[in-house]
mmCIF file of C-alpha atoms in Angstrom:
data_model
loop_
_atom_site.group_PDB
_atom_site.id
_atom_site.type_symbol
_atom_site.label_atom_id
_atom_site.label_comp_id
_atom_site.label_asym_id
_atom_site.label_seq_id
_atom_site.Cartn_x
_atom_site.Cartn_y
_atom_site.Cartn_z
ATOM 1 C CA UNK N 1 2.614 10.839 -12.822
ATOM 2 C CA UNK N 2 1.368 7.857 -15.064
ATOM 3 C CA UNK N 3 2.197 5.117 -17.136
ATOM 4 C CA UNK N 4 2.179 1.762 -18.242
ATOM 5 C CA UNK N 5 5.704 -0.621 -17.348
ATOM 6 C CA UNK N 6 5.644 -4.476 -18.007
ATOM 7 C CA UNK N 7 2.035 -4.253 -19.300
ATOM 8 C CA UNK N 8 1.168 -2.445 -15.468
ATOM 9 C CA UNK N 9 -0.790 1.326 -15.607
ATOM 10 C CA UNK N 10 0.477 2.630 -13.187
ATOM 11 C CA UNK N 11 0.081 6.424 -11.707
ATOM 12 C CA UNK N 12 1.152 8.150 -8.417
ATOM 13 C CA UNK N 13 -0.080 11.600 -7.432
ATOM 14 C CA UNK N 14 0.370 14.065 -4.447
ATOM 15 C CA UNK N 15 -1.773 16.803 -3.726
ATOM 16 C CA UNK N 16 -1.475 19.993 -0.682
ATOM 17 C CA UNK N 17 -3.832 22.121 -0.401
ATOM 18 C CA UNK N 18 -3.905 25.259 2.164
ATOM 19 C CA UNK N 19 -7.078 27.568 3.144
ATOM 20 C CA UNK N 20 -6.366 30.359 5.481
ATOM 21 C CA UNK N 21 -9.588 32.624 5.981
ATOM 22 C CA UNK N 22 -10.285 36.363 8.344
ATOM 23 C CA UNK N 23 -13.458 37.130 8.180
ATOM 24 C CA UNK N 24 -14.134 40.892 10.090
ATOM 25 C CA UNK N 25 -17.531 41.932 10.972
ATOM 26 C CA UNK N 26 -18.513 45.595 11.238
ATOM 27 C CA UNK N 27 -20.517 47.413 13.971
ATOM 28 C CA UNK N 28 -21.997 44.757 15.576
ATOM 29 C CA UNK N 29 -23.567 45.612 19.456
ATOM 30 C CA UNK N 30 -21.778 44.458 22.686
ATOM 31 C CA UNK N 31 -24.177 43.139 25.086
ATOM 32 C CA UNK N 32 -21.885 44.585 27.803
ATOM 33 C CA UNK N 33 -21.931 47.716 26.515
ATOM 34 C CA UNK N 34 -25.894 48.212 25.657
ATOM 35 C CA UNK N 35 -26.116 46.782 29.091
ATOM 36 C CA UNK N 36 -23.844 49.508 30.510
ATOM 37 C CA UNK N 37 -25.726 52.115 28.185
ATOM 38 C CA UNK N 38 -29.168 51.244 29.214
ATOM 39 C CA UNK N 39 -28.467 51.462 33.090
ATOM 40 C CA UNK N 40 -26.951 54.826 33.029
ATOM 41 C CA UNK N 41 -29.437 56.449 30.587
ATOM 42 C CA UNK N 42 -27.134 56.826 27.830
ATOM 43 C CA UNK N 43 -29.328 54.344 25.392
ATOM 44 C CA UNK N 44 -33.036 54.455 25.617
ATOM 45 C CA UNK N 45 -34.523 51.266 23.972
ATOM 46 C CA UNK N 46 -37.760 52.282 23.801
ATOM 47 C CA UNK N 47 -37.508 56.111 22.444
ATOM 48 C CA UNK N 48 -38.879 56.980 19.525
ATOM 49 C CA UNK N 49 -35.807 59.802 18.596
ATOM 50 C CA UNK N 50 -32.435 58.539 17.015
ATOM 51 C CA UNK N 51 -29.384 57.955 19.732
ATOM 52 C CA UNK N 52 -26.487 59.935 18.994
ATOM 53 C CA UNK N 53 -23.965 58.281 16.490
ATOM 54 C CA UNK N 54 -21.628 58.597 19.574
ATOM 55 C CA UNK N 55 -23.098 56.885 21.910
ATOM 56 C CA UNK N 56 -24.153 54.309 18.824
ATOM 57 C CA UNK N 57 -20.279 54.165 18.208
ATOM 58 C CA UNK N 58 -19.832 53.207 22.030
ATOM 59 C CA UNK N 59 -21.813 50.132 22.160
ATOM 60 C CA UNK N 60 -20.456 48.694 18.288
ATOM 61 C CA UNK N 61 -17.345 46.691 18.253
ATOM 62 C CA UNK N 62 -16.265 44.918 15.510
ATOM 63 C CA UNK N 63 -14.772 40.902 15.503
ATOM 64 C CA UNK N 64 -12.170 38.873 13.847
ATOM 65 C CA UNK N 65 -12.603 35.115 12.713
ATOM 66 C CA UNK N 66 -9.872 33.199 11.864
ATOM 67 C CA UNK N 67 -9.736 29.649 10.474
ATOM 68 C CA UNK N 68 -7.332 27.119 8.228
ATOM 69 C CA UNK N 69 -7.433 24.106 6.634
ATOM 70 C CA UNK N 70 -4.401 21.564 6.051
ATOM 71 C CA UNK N 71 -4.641 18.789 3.466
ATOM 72 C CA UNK N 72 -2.046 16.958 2.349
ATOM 73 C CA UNK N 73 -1.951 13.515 0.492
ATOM 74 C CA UNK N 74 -0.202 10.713 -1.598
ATOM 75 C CA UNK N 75 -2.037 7.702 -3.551
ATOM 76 C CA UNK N 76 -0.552 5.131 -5.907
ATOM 77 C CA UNK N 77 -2.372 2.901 -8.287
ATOM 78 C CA UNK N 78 -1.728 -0.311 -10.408
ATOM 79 C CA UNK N 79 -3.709 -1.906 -12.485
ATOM 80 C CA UNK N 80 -3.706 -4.911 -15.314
ATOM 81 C CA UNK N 81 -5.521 -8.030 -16.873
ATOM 82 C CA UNK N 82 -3.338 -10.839 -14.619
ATOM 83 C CA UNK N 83 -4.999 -13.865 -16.843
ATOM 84 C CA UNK N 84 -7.358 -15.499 -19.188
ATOM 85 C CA UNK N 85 -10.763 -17.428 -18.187
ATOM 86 C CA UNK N 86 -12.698 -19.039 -21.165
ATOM 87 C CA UNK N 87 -15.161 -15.759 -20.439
ATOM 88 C CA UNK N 88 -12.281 -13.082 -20.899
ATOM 89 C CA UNK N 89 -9.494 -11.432 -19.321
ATOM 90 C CA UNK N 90 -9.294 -11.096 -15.067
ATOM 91 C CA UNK N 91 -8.483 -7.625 -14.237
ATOM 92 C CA UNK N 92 -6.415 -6.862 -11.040
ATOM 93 C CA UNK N 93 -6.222 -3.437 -9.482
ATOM 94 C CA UNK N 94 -4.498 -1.931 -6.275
ATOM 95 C CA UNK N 95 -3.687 1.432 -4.709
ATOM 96 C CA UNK N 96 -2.744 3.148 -1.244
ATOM 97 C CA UNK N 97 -3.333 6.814 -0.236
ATOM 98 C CA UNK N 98 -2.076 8.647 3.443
ATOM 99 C CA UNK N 99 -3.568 11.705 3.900
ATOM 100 C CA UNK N 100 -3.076 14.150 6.565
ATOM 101 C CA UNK N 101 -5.600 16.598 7.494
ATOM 102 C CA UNK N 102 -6.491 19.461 10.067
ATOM 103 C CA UNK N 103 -8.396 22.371 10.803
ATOM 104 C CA UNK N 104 -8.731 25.414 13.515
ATOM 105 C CA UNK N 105 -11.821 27.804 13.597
ATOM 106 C CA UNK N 106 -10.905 30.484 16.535
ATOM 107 C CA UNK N 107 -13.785 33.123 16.339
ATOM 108 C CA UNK N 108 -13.715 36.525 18.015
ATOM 109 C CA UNK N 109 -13.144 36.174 21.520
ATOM 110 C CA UNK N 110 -16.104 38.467 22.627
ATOM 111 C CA UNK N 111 -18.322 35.888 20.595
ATOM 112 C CA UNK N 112 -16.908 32.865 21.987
ATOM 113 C CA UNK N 113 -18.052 34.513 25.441
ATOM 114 C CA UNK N 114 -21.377 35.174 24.387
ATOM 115 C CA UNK N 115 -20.991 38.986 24.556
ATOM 116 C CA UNK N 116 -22.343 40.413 21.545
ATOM 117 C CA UNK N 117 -25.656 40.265 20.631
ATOM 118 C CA UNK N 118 -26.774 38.104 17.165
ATOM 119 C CA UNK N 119 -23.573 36.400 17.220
ATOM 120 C CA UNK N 120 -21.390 33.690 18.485
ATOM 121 C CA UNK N 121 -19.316 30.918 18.410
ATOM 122 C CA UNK N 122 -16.900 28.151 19.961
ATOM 123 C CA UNK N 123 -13.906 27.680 18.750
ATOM 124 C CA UNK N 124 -12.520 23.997 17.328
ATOM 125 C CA UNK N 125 -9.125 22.504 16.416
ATOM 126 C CA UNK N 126 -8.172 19.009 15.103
ATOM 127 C CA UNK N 127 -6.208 16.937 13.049
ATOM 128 C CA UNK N 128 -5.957 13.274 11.913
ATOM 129 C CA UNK N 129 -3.961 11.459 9.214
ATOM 130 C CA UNK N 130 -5.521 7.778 7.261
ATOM 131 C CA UNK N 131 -3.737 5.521 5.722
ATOM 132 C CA UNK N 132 -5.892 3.074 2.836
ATOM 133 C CA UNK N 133 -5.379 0.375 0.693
ATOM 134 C CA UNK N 134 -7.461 -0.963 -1.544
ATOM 135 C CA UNK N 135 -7.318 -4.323 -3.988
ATOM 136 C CA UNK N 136 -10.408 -5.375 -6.324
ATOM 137 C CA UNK N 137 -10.730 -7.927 -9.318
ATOM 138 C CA UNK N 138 -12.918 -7.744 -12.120
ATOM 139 C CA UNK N 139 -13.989 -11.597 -13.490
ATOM 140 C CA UNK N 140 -16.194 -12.292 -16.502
ATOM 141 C CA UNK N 141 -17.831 -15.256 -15.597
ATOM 142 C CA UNK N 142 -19.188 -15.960 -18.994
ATOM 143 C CA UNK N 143 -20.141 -13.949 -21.846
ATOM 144 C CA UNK N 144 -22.626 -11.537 -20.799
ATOM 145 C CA UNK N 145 -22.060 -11.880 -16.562
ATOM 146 C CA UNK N 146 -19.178 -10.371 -14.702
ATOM 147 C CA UNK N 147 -18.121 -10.181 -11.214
ATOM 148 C CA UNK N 148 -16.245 -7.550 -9.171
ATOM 149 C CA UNK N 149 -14.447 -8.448 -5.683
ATOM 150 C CA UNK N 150 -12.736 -5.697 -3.829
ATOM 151 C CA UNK N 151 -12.000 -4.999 -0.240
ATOM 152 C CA UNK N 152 -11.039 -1.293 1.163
ATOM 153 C CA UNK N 153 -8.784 -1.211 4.009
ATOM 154 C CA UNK N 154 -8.626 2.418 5.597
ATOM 155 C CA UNK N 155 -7.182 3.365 9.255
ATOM 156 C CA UNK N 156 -7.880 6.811 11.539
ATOM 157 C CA UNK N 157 -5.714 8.079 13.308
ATOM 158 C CA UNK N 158 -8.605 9.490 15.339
ATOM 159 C CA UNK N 159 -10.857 6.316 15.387
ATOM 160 C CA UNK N 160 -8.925 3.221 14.057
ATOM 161 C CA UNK N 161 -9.484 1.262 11.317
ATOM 162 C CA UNK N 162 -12.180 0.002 9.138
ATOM 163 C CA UNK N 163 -12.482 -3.159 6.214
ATOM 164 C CA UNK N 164 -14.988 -2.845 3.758
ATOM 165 C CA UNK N 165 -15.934 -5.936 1.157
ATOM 166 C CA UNK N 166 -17.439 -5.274 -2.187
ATOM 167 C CA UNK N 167 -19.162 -7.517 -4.130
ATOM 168 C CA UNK N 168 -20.801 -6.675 -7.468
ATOM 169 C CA UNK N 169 -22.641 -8.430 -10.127
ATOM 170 C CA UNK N 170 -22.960 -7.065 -14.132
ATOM 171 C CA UNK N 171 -25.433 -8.829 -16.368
ATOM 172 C CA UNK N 172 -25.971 -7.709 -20.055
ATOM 173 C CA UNK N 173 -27.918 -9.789 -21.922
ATOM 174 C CA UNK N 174 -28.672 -7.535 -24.648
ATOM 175 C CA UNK N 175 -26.895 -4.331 -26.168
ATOM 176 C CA UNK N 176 -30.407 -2.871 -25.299
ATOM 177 C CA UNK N 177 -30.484 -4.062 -21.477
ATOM 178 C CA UNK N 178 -27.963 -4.043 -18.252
ATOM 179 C CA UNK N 179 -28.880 -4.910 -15.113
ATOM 180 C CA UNK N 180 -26.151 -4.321 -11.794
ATOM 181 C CA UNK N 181 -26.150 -4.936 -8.382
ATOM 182 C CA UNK N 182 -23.835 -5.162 -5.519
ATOM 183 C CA UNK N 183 -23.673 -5.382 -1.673
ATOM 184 C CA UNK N 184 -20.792 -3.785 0.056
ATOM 185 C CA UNK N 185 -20.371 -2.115 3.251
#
């Protein structure tokens, strides 16, 4: 949602977003089961005739991956010119966002275990959430130079929190040339 109220822009969003994934692989080779083969004569490694689809069968197995994804978030914005300088108008902008996020990868069991040959895996789970604000002015300084100030507030639920300054310089002397720089962390 957006709009302007009291000469304010103002907009508001929310977002959720779901990803839910099974991935099955096909006739990949226990290493239990060549193992087994190999001591009792079944497989031959080194033989120069095909093994029987059988015994081929008995050493396959196939796997199962599973993972998902969890996003979830909210952000507002405002935004206006909050007064005159002899160079122009001040702009003034804000906004917060929370976000919530997590993820679990559980691959095949055999793989996790290291029992089939070529593949593997561990599996993960996690989740954290963040909370940010945010507040920046734009300042023409005189004709042809402008500033930007803005600081970025954010906090982890998984590693704490974090300010960031912004400082930016525009300078246009010309229609032709622009130069910009800024230091900001």
């Amino acid at each position: 949602f957006e709009g302007t109220t009291a000469g304010w822009d103002w907009s508001v969003g929310a977002m959720n977003s779901e990803s839910k994934t099974h991935n099955q692989g096909k006739n990949y080779i226990s290493s239990t089961a060549l193992q087994n083969a190999i001591e009792d004569g079944t497989v031959n490694p080194f033989g120069t005739s095909a093994n029987d689809p059988d015994v081929i069968d008995g050493i396959t197995v196939n796997t199962n991956r599973k993972a998902d994804s969890d996003l979830m978030s909210i952000d507002g914005n405002i935004s206006s010119e909050i007064f005159e300088l002899p160079a122009g108008m001040v702009g003034f902008a804000a906004g917060i966002e929370y976000r919530e996020e997590s993820v679990k990868d559980t691959p095949d069991p055999l793989g996790e275990q290291g029992l089939i040959i070529g593949s593997g895996g561990t599996s993960s789970e996690g989740d954290r959430d963040l909370t940010s604000l945010y507040a920046e002015f734009q300042i023409p300084i005189i004709d042809t130079l402008e500033a930007q100030l803005a600081v970025r507030y954010e906090d982890y639920s998984d590693f704490g929190s974090t300010t960031n300054p912004k400082i930016a310089l525009r300078w246009q002397p010309t229609d032709w040339l622009m130069l910009r720089g800024s230091y900001n962390t």
